[in-house]
Each structure stands twice: as C-alpha cells, then as structure tokens.
C-alpha positions as MATLAB code, in Angstrom:
seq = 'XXXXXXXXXXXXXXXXXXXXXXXXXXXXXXXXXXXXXXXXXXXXXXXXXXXXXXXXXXXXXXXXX';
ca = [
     105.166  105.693  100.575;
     101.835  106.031  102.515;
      99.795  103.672  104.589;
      96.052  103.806  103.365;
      92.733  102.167  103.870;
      91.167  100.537  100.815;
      87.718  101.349  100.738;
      86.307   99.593   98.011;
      87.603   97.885   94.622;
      85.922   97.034   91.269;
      87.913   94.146   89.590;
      86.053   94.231   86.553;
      87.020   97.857   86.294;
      90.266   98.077   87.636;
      89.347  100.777   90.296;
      90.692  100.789   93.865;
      89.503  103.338   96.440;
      91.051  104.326   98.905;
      91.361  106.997  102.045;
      94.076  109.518  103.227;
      96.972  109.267  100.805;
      98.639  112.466  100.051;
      97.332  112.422   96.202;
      94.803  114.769   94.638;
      91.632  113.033   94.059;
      91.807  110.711   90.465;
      95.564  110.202   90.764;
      96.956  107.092   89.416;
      97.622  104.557   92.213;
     100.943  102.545   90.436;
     101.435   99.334   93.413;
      99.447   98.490   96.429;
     101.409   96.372   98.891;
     100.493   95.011  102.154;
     100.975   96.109  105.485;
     102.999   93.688  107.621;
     103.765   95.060  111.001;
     106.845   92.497  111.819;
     108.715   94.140  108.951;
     106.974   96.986  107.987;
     107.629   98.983  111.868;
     110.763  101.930  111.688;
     112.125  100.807  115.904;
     113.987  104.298  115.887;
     112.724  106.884  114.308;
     114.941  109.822  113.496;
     112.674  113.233  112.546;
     114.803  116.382  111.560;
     114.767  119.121  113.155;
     112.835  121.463  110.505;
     109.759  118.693  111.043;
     110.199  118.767  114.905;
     106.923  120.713  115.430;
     104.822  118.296  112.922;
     102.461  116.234  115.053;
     103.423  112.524  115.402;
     100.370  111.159  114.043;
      97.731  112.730  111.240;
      94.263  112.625  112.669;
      92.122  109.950  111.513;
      89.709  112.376  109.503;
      92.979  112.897  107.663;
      93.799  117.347  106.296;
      92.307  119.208  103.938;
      94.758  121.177  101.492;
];
C-alpha cells in the first residue's frame, strides 16, 4: 500500500491522477481509500535489519528510477 496525493480526477472519464506511488507511469490504480490518521498510524514500527540504512521518510519531490 502507498500513501499518495490525488492531483486531479476526471469523473466523466474515469481518470485519477495522482503523485509519488511506486507505479510506472499509466499503471492501473485498482482502490483508492482514505487516509485516516486515528487508525491508519503503525505506534511501533519494526524495520529489518537489511532496510536499516533506508531513510525514514522519501523526500517530498519523491525518486527517480
């Protein structure tokens, strides 16, 4: 699962943009849900050791590939 920003939406054409998500540009989106802090938070977080030296947060201009 990834957290994104919708950009923009066309309802008449089904078409949701959206930013950062770790998808090759044209990909299928298959469900949107909401973001609800109260539920949605992890209060421990438990990284593995072989991910140890990721950063904890991805910039907000996002990676390049």
């Amino acid at each position: 699962m990834t957290t994104c920003k919708i950009l923009d939406f066309d309802e008449e054409e089904g078409i949701v943009v959206v930013s950062d998500i770790d998808a090759y540009d044209g990909t299928p989106i298959i469900d949107l849900k909401p973001y609800i802090p109260v539920s949605d938070r992890v209060k421990e977080v438990r990284v593995p050791e072989w991910l140890s030296d990721w950063p904890e947060w991805m910039a907000e201009e996002g990676f390049e590939f």
